[in-house]
């Protein structure tokens, strides 16, 4: 699932200013000293995924009904309805955090590229992910367009993690953009509904209750 976000984010970065950024390579490697020396020569924008977390605040309980693609007539109401054919748990959500850096020969050129990327990505709070695999009614994966939440330029909640990353990279700290993307993940299995009760069922409790009231009024058992 994450590779689809990688592709969508790379495309969005390339579209920041097509005449300029489209000629710059886009990579997903950690910005270590060894890789940076090569990047500065060929000019590139690095989109490094440094954190993956379950978006616990987006969790929900209950179940989601899956309905048939074609409607049928309800024998009781006479209305055309889409019958439930299955149910599944709500999807989970992942929050992906990316460190976006620009590596060009001159630092001012890198600053220009980062500014163009920020102004372009900040125009929309969503990231369009085409051909994202999602389970259909029968459980098979189908490709569809998904809109993921995107936040650009805001530091992560645990901002110390970025400082620790640069220490791990053993590299000089350079300007970067923090980009977070939150998307739904189909972490569920669809349960098929084999039988659906369409007629009302009288509860045994209500029958006993009516019987008891008749006895109180002096009726025969």
PDB file of C-alpha atoms in Angstrom:
ATOM      1  CA  UNK A   1       0.000   0.000   0.000  1.00  0.00           C
ATOM      2  CA  UNK A   2       2.784   2.448   0.875  1.00  0.00           C
ATOM      3  CA  UNK A   3       4.351   2.272  -2.580  1.00  0.00           C
ATOM      4  CA  UNK A   4       1.211   3.883  -4.026  1.00  0.00           C
ATOM      5  CA  UNK A   5       1.708   6.868  -1.720  1.00  0.00           C
ATOM      6  CA  UNK A   6       5.374   7.049  -2.788  1.00  0.00           C
ATOM      7  CA  UNK A   7       4.369   7.244  -6.441  1.00  0.00           C
ATOM      8  CA  UNK A   8       1.615   9.806  -5.833  1.00  0.00           C
ATOM      9  CA  UNK A   9       3.863  12.030  -3.719  1.00  0.00           C
ATOM     10  CA  UNK A  10       6.690  11.839  -6.266  1.00  0.00           C
ATOM     11  CA  UNK A  11       4.285  12.886  -9.003  1.00  0.00           C
ATOM     12  CA  UNK A  12       2.966  15.780  -6.911  1.00  0.00           C
ATOM     13  CA  UNK A  13       6.521  16.995  -6.241  1.00  0.00           C
ATOM     14  CA  UNK A  14       7.387  16.771  -9.942  1.00  0.00           C
ATOM     15  CA  UNK A  15       4.333  18.885 -10.771  1.00  0.00           C
ATOM     16  CA  UNK A  16       5.439  21.717  -8.464  1.00  0.00           C
ATOM     17  CA  UNK A  17       7.049  23.441 -11.450  1.00  0.00           C
ATOM     18  CA  UNK A  18       7.225  21.004 -14.377  1.00  0.00           C
ATOM     19  CA  UNK A  19       9.705  23.043 -16.400  1.00  0.00           C
ATOM     20  CA  UNK A  20      12.216  22.991 -13.558  1.00  0.00           C
ATOM     21  CA  UNK A  21      11.621  20.123 -11.166  1.00  0.00           C
ATOM     22  CA  UNK A  22      10.671  17.542 -13.802  1.00  0.00           C
ATOM     23  CA  UNK A  23      14.328  17.525 -14.909  1.00  0.00           C
ATOM     24  CA  UNK A  24      15.528  16.778 -11.364  1.00  0.00           C
ATOM     25  CA  UNK A  25      15.774  13.167 -10.215  1.00  0.00           C
ATOM     26  CA  UNK A  26      13.549  12.004  -7.340  1.00  0.00           C
ATOM     27  CA  UNK A  27      14.915   9.439  -4.910  1.00  0.00           C
ATOM     28  CA  UNK A  28      13.732   7.711  -1.730  1.00  0.00           C
ATOM     29  CA  UNK A  29      17.093   6.950  -0.079  1.00  0.00           C
ATOM     30  CA  UNK A  30      18.227   8.110   3.369  1.00  0.00           C
ATOM     31  CA  UNK A  31      20.332  11.302   3.008  1.00  0.00           C
ATOM     32  CA  UNK A  32      23.651   9.910   4.211  1.00  0.00           C
ATOM     33  CA  UNK A  33      27.001  11.467   3.326  1.00  0.00           C
ATOM     34  CA  UNK A  34      27.770   8.804   0.724  1.00  0.00           C
ATOM     35  CA  UNK A  35      24.540   9.295  -1.197  1.00  0.00           C
ATOM     36  CA  UNK A  36      24.479  13.096  -0.883  1.00  0.00           C
ATOM     37  CA  UNK A  37      27.762  13.518  -2.737  1.00  0.00           C
ATOM     38  CA  UNK A  38      26.294  11.715  -5.751  1.00  0.00           C
ATOM     39  CA  UNK A  39      22.996  13.573  -5.519  1.00  0.00           C
ATOM     40  CA  UNK A  40      24.572  17.030  -5.469  1.00  0.00           C
ATOM     41  CA  UNK A  41      26.231  16.274  -8.797  1.00  0.00           C
ATOM     42  CA  UNK A  42      23.123  15.017 -10.573  1.00  0.00           C
ATOM     43  CA  UNK A  43      20.630  17.263  -8.714  1.00  0.00           C
ATOM     44  CA  UNK A  44      17.745  15.526  -7.008  1.00  0.00           C
ATOM     45  CA  UNK A  45      14.878  15.807  -4.559  1.00  0.00           C
ATOM     46  CA  UNK A  46      14.854  13.128  -1.893  1.00  0.00           C
ATOM     47  CA  UNK A  47      11.568  11.925  -0.382  1.00  0.00           C
ATOM     48  CA  UNK A  48      12.662   9.850   2.596  1.00  0.00           C
ATOM     49  CA  UNK A  49      10.012   7.903   4.535  1.00  0.00           C
ATOM     50  CA  UNK A  50      11.228   7.982   8.127  1.00  0.00           C
ATOM     51  CA  UNK A  51       8.168   7.031  10.189  1.00  0.00           C
ATOM     52  CA  UNK A  52       5.078   4.803   9.872  1.00  0.00           C
ATOM     53  CA  UNK A  53       2.416   4.908  12.581  1.00  0.00           C
ATOM     54  CA  UNK A  54      -1.077   3.613  13.118  1.00  0.00           C
ATOM     55  CA  UNK A  55      -3.409   6.637  13.303  1.00  0.00           C
ATOM     56  CA  UNK A  56      -5.024   5.510  16.551  1.00  0.00           C
ATOM     57  CA  UNK A  57      -7.232   8.626  16.748  1.00  0.00           C
ATOM     58  CA  UNK A  58      -8.924   7.543  13.516  1.00  0.00           C
ATOM     59  CA  UNK A  59      -9.985   4.131  14.818  1.00  0.00           C
ATOM     60  CA  UNK A  60     -13.690   3.385  15.017  1.00  0.00           C
ATOM     61  CA  UNK A  61     -15.772   0.431  16.180  1.00  0.00           C
ATOM     62  CA  UNK A  62     -18.762  -1.348  14.706  1.00  0.00           C
ATOM     63  CA  UNK A  63     -19.138  -2.742  11.211  1.00  0.00           C
ATOM     64  CA  UNK A  64     -19.735  -1.451   7.690  1.00  0.00           C
ATOM     65  CA  UNK A  65     -22.366  -3.087   5.483  1.00  0.00           C
ATOM     66  CA  UNK A  66     -21.565  -4.083   1.918  1.00  0.00           C
ATOM     67  CA  UNK A  67     -24.618  -3.865  -0.349  1.00  0.00           C
ATOM     68  CA  UNK A  68     -25.377  -5.568  -3.654  1.00  0.00           C
ATOM     69  CA  UNK A  69     -24.576  -3.715  -6.871  1.00  0.00           C
ATOM     70  CA  UNK A  70     -28.136  -4.170  -8.223  1.00  0.00           C
ATOM     71  CA  UNK A  71     -31.379  -3.280  -6.453  1.00  0.00           C
ATOM     72  CA  UNK A  72     -34.256  -5.744  -5.913  1.00  0.00           C
ATOM     73  CA  UNK A  73     -37.854  -5.296  -4.777  1.00  0.00           C
ATOM     74  CA  UNK A  74     -38.532  -5.701  -1.085  1.00  0.00           C
ATOM     75  CA  UNK A  75     -41.517  -8.138  -0.797  1.00  0.00           C
ATOM     76  CA  UNK A  76     -42.766  -6.420   2.364  1.00  0.00           C
ATOM     77  CA  UNK A  77     -42.517  -2.720   1.458  1.00  0.00           C
ATOM     78  CA  UNK A  78     -42.547  -3.054  -2.316  1.00  0.00           C
ATOM     79  CA  UNK A  79     -39.646  -0.629  -2.608  1.00  0.00           C
ATOM     80  CA  UNK A  80     -36.487  -1.183  -4.639  1.00  0.00           C
ATOM     81  CA  UNK A  81     -33.567  -1.708  -2.248  1.00  0.00           C
ATOM     82  CA  UNK A  82     -29.914  -2.710  -2.334  1.00  0.00           C
ATOM     83  CA  UNK A  83     -29.686  -5.798  -0.152  1.00  0.00           C
ATOM     84  CA  UNK A  84     -26.796  -6.186   2.310  1.00  0.00           C
ATOM     85  CA  UNK A  85     -24.507  -8.952   1.087  1.00  0.00           C
ATOM     86  CA  UNK A  86     -21.662  -8.640   3.575  1.00  0.00           C
ATOM     87  CA  UNK A  87     -20.089  -6.709   6.420  1.00  0.00           C
ATOM     88  CA  UNK A  88     -16.582  -5.825   7.536  1.00  0.00           C
ATOM     89  CA  UNK A  89     -14.793  -3.854  10.232  1.00  0.00           C
ATOM     90  CA  UNK A  90     -13.991  -0.170   9.574  1.00  0.00           C
ATOM     91  CA  UNK A  91     -10.685   0.395   7.744  1.00  0.00           C
ATOM     92  CA  UNK A  92      -7.561   1.269   9.690  1.00  0.00           C
ATOM     93  CA  UNK A  93      -5.452   4.344   8.904  1.00  0.00           C
ATOM     94  CA  UNK A  94      -1.706   4.807   8.588  1.00  0.00           C
ATOM     95  CA  UNK A  95       0.193   8.064   9.004  1.00  0.00           C
ATOM     96  CA  UNK A  96       3.340   8.204   6.867  1.00  0.00           C
ATOM     97  CA  UNK A  97       5.957  10.867   7.611  1.00  0.00           C
ATOM     98  CA  UNK A  98       8.379  11.963   4.878  1.00  0.00           C
ATOM     99  CA  UNK A  99      11.477  14.149   5.018  1.00  0.00           C
ATOM    100  CA  UNK A 100      11.763  16.057   1.728  1.00  0.00           C
ATOM    101  CA  UNK A 101      15.186  17.531   0.925  1.00  0.00           C
ATOM    102  CA  UNK A 102      16.648  19.118  -2.207  1.00  0.00           C
ATOM    103  CA  UNK A 103      20.242  18.417  -3.265  1.00  0.00           C
ATOM    104  CA  UNK A 104      21.704  20.802  -5.817  1.00  0.00           C
ATOM    105  CA  UNK A 105      25.155  22.255  -6.327  1.00  0.00           C
ATOM    106  CA  UNK A 106      24.210  25.607  -4.773  1.00  0.00           C
ATOM    107  CA  UNK A 107      22.302  25.891  -1.470  1.00  0.00           C
ATOM    108  CA  UNK A 108      20.189  28.781  -2.808  1.00  0.00           C
ATOM    109  CA  UNK A 109      18.998  26.559  -5.650  1.00  0.00           C
ATOM    110  CA  UNK A 110      17.977  23.934  -3.097  1.00  0.00           C
ATOM    111  CA  UNK A 111      16.077  26.597  -1.151  1.00  0.00           C
ATOM    112  CA  UNK A 112      14.233  27.621  -4.314  1.00  0.00           C
ATOM    113  CA  UNK A 113      13.180  24.046  -5.037  1.00  0.00           C
ATOM    114  CA  UNK A 114      11.904  23.515  -1.480  1.00  0.00           C
ATOM    115  CA  UNK A 115       9.896  26.727  -1.697  1.00  0.00           C
ATOM    116  CA  UNK A 116       8.279  25.629  -4.955  1.00  0.00           C
ATOM    117  CA  UNK A 117       7.424  22.217  -3.516  1.00  0.00           C
ATOM    118  CA  UNK A 118       5.885  23.710  -0.382  1.00  0.00           C
ATOM    119  CA  UNK A 119       3.740  26.253  -2.240  1.00  0.00           C
ATOM    120  CA  UNK A 120       2.483  23.542  -4.598  1.00  0.00           C
ATOM    121  CA  UNK A 121       1.711  20.841  -2.007  1.00  0.00           C
ATOM    122  CA  UNK A 122       0.156  23.322   0.436  1.00  0.00           C
ATOM    123  CA  UNK A 123      -2.534  24.246  -2.098  1.00  0.00           C
ATOM    124  CA  UNK A 124      -4.509  21.102  -1.282  1.00  0.00           C
ATOM    125  CA  UNK A 125      -5.060  19.239   2.019  1.00  0.00           C
ATOM    126  CA  UNK A 126      -5.358  15.954   0.137  1.00  0.00           C
ATOM    127  CA  UNK A 127      -3.121  13.748  -1.969  1.00  0.00           C
ATOM    128  CA  UNK A 128      -4.781  11.922  -4.853  1.00  0.00           C
ATOM    129  CA  UNK A 129      -3.705   8.274  -5.063  1.00  0.00           C
ATOM    130  CA  UNK A 130      -4.824   6.619  -8.318  1.00  0.00           C
ATOM    131  CA  UNK A 131      -5.194   2.866  -8.815  1.00  0.00           C
ATOM    132  CA  UNK A 132      -5.219   2.191  -5.078  1.00  0.00           C
ATOM    133  CA  UNK A 133      -6.177  -1.462  -4.349  1.00  0.00           C
ATOM    134  CA  UNK A 134      -9.394  -1.770  -2.336  1.00  0.00           C
ATOM    135  CA  UNK A 135     -11.552  -4.864  -1.671  1.00  0.00           C
ATOM    136  CA  UNK A 136     -14.721  -5.129  -3.740  1.00  0.00           C
ATOM    137  CA  UNK A 137     -18.021  -6.734  -2.741  1.00  0.00           C
ATOM    138  CA  UNK A 138     -16.623 -10.205  -3.365  1.00  0.00           C
ATOM    139  CA  UNK A 139     -13.395  -9.530  -1.462  1.00  0.00           C
ATOM    140  CA  UNK A 140     -11.139  -9.216  -4.512  1.00  0.00           C
ATOM    141  CA  UNK A 141      -8.918  -6.143  -4.804  1.00  0.00           C
ATOM    142  CA  UNK A 142     -10.033  -3.493  -7.281  1.00  0.00           C
ATOM    143  CA  UNK A 143      -8.195  -0.344  -8.347  1.00  0.00           C
ATOM    144  CA  UNK A 144      -9.833   2.925  -7.390  1.00  0.00           C
ATOM    145  CA  UNK A 145      -8.937   6.541  -6.692  1.00  0.00           C
ATOM    146  CA  UNK A 146      -8.350   7.423  -3.035  1.00  0.00           C
ATOM    147  CA  UNK A 147      -7.893  10.833  -1.428  1.00  0.00           C
ATOM    148  CA  UNK A 148      -5.449  10.792   1.494  1.00  0.00           C
ATOM    149  CA  UNK A 149      -5.011  13.580   4.033  1.00  0.00           C
ATOM    150  CA  UNK A 150      -1.768  15.514   3.583  1.00  0.00           C
ATOM    151  CA  UNK A 151      -0.044  18.060   5.840  1.00  0.00           C
ATOM    152  CA  UNK A 152       3.020  19.971   4.616  1.00  0.00           C
ATOM    153  CA  UNK A 153       5.604  21.919   6.585  1.00  0.00           C
ATOM    154  CA  UNK A 154       4.367  21.121  10.073  1.00  0.00           C
ATOM    155  CA  UNK A 155       6.963  19.451  12.315  1.00  0.00           C
ATOM    156  CA  UNK A 156       6.044  16.060  13.749  1.00  0.00           C
ATOM    157  CA  UNK A 157       4.781  15.699  17.293  1.00  0.00           C
ATOM    158  CA  UNK A 158       8.038  14.038  18.282  1.00  0.00           C
ATOM    159  CA  UNK A 159      10.386  16.524  16.631  1.00  0.00           C
ATOM    160  CA  UNK A 160      13.414  15.017  18.363  1.00  0.00           C
ATOM    161  CA  UNK A 161      13.186  12.085  15.987  1.00  0.00           C
ATOM    162  CA  UNK A 162      14.435  14.285  13.123  1.00  0.00           C
ATOM    163  CA  UNK A 163      17.478  15.426  15.098  1.00  0.00           C
ATOM    164  CA  UNK A 164      18.247  11.827  15.933  1.00  0.00           C
ATOM    165  CA  UNK A 165      17.883  10.919  12.265  1.00  0.00           C
ATOM    166  CA  UNK A 166      20.487  13.443  11.156  1.00  0.00           C
ATOM    167  CA  UNK A 167      22.849  12.063  13.796  1.00  0.00           C
ATOM    168  CA  UNK A 168      22.248   8.597  12.386  1.00  0.00           C
ATOM    169  CA  UNK A 169      22.895   9.866   8.853  1.00  0.00           C
ATOM    170  CA  UNK A 170      26.192  11.386  10.061  1.00  0.00           C
ATOM    171  CA  UNK A 171      25.467  14.338   7.813  1.00  0.00           C
ATOM    172  CA  UNK A 172      25.201  18.115   8.103  1.00  0.00           C
ATOM    173  CA  UNK A 173      21.681  19.334   8.852  1.00  0.00           C
ATOM    174  CA  UNK A 174      20.063  20.938   5.803  1.00  0.00           C
ATOM    175  CA  UNK A 175      16.634  22.528   5.278  1.00  0.00           C
ATOM    176  CA  UNK A 176      13.816  20.031   4.720  1.00  0.00           C
ATOM    177  CA  UNK A 177      10.052  19.827   4.455  1.00  0.00           C
ATOM    178  CA  UNK A 178       8.119  17.491   6.691  1.00  0.00           C
ATOM    179  CA  UNK A 179       5.192  15.904   4.826  1.00  0.00           C
ATOM    180  CA  UNK A 180       2.675  13.601   6.516  1.00  0.00           C
ATOM    181  CA  UNK A 181       0.122  11.539   4.634  1.00  0.00           C
ATOM    182  CA  UNK A 182      -2.751   9.695   6.363  1.00  0.00           C
ATOM    183  CA  UNK A 183      -4.559   7.108   4.295  1.00  0.00           C
ATOM    184  CA  UNK A 184      -7.080   4.304   4.861  1.00  0.00           C
ATOM    185  CA  UNK A 185      -5.801   0.737   4.797  1.00  0.00           C
ATOM    186  CA  UNK A 186      -8.170  -2.194   4.109  1.00  0.00           C
ATOM    187  CA  UNK A 187      -7.033  -4.211   7.120  1.00  0.00           C
ATOM    188  CA  UNK A 188     -10.226  -6.259   7.286  1.00  0.00           C
ATOM    189  CA  UNK A 189     -11.922  -9.351   5.879  1.00  0.00           C
ATOM    190  CA  UNK A 190     -15.421  -9.104   4.413  1.00  0.00           C
ATOM    191  CA  UNK A 191     -17.925 -11.524   5.987  1.00  0.00           C
ATOM    192  CA  UNK A 192     -20.582 -12.633   3.532  1.00  0.00           C
ATOM    193  CA  UNK A 193     -24.246 -12.530   4.629  1.00  0.00           C
ATOM    194  CA  UNK A 194     -25.878 -15.800   3.532  1.00  0.00           C
ATOM    195  CA  UNK A 195     -29.403 -15.210   4.853  1.00  0.00           C
ATOM    196  CA  UNK A 196     -31.336 -12.024   5.524  1.00  0.00           C
ATOM    197  CA  UNK A 197     -34.577 -12.009   7.573  1.00  0.00           C
ATOM    198  CA  UNK A 198     -37.081  -9.755   5.830  1.00  0.00           C
ATOM    199  CA  UNK A 199     -40.271 -10.502   7.829  1.00  0.00           C
ATOM    200  CA  UNK A 200     -40.808  -9.319  11.430  1.00  0.00           C
ATOM    201  CA  UNK A 201     -40.382 -11.955  14.109  1.00  0.00           C
ATOM    202  CA  UNK A 202     -42.585 -11.890  17.224  1.00  0.00           C
ATOM    203  CA  UNK A 203     -40.508 -12.022  20.361  1.00  0.00           C
ATOM    204  CA  UNK A 204     -41.357 -14.910  22.760  1.00  0.00           C
ATOM    205  CA  UNK A 205     -41.059 -12.450  25.642  1.00  0.00           C
ATOM    206  CA  UNK A 206     -43.936 -10.312  24.317  1.00  0.00           C
ATOM    207  CA  UNK A 207     -46.153 -13.413  23.895  1.00  0.00           C
ATOM    208  CA  UNK A 208     -45.627 -14.466  27.489  1.00  0.00           C
ATOM    209  CA  UNK A 209     -46.273 -10.940  28.630  1.00  0.00           C
ATOM    210  CA  UNK A 210     -49.659 -10.796  26.848  1.00  0.00           C
ATOM    211  CA  UNK A 211     -50.547 -14.196  28.297  1.00  0.00           C
ATOM    212  CA  UNK A 212     -49.730 -13.009  31.793  1.00  0.00           C
ATOM    213  CA  UNK A 213     -51.930  -9.936  31.445  1.00  0.00           C
ATOM    214  CA  UNK A 214     -54.880 -12.087  30.339  1.00  0.00           C
ATOM    215  CA  UNK A 215     -54.560 -14.155  33.524  1.00  0.00           C
ATOM    216  CA  UNK A 216     -54.555 -11.005  35.639  1.00  0.00           C
ATOM    217  CA  UNK A 217     -57.854  -9.990  34.076  1.00  0.00           C
ATOM    218  CA  UNK A 218     -59.356 -13.357  35.028  1.00  0.00           C
ATOM    219  CA  UNK A 219     -58.882 -15.088  31.753  1.00  0.00           C
ATOM    220  CA  UNK A 220     -58.293 -18.802  31.349  1.00  0.00           C
ATOM    221  CA  UNK A 221     -54.754 -20.098  30.808  1.00  0.00           C
TER     222      UNK A 221
END
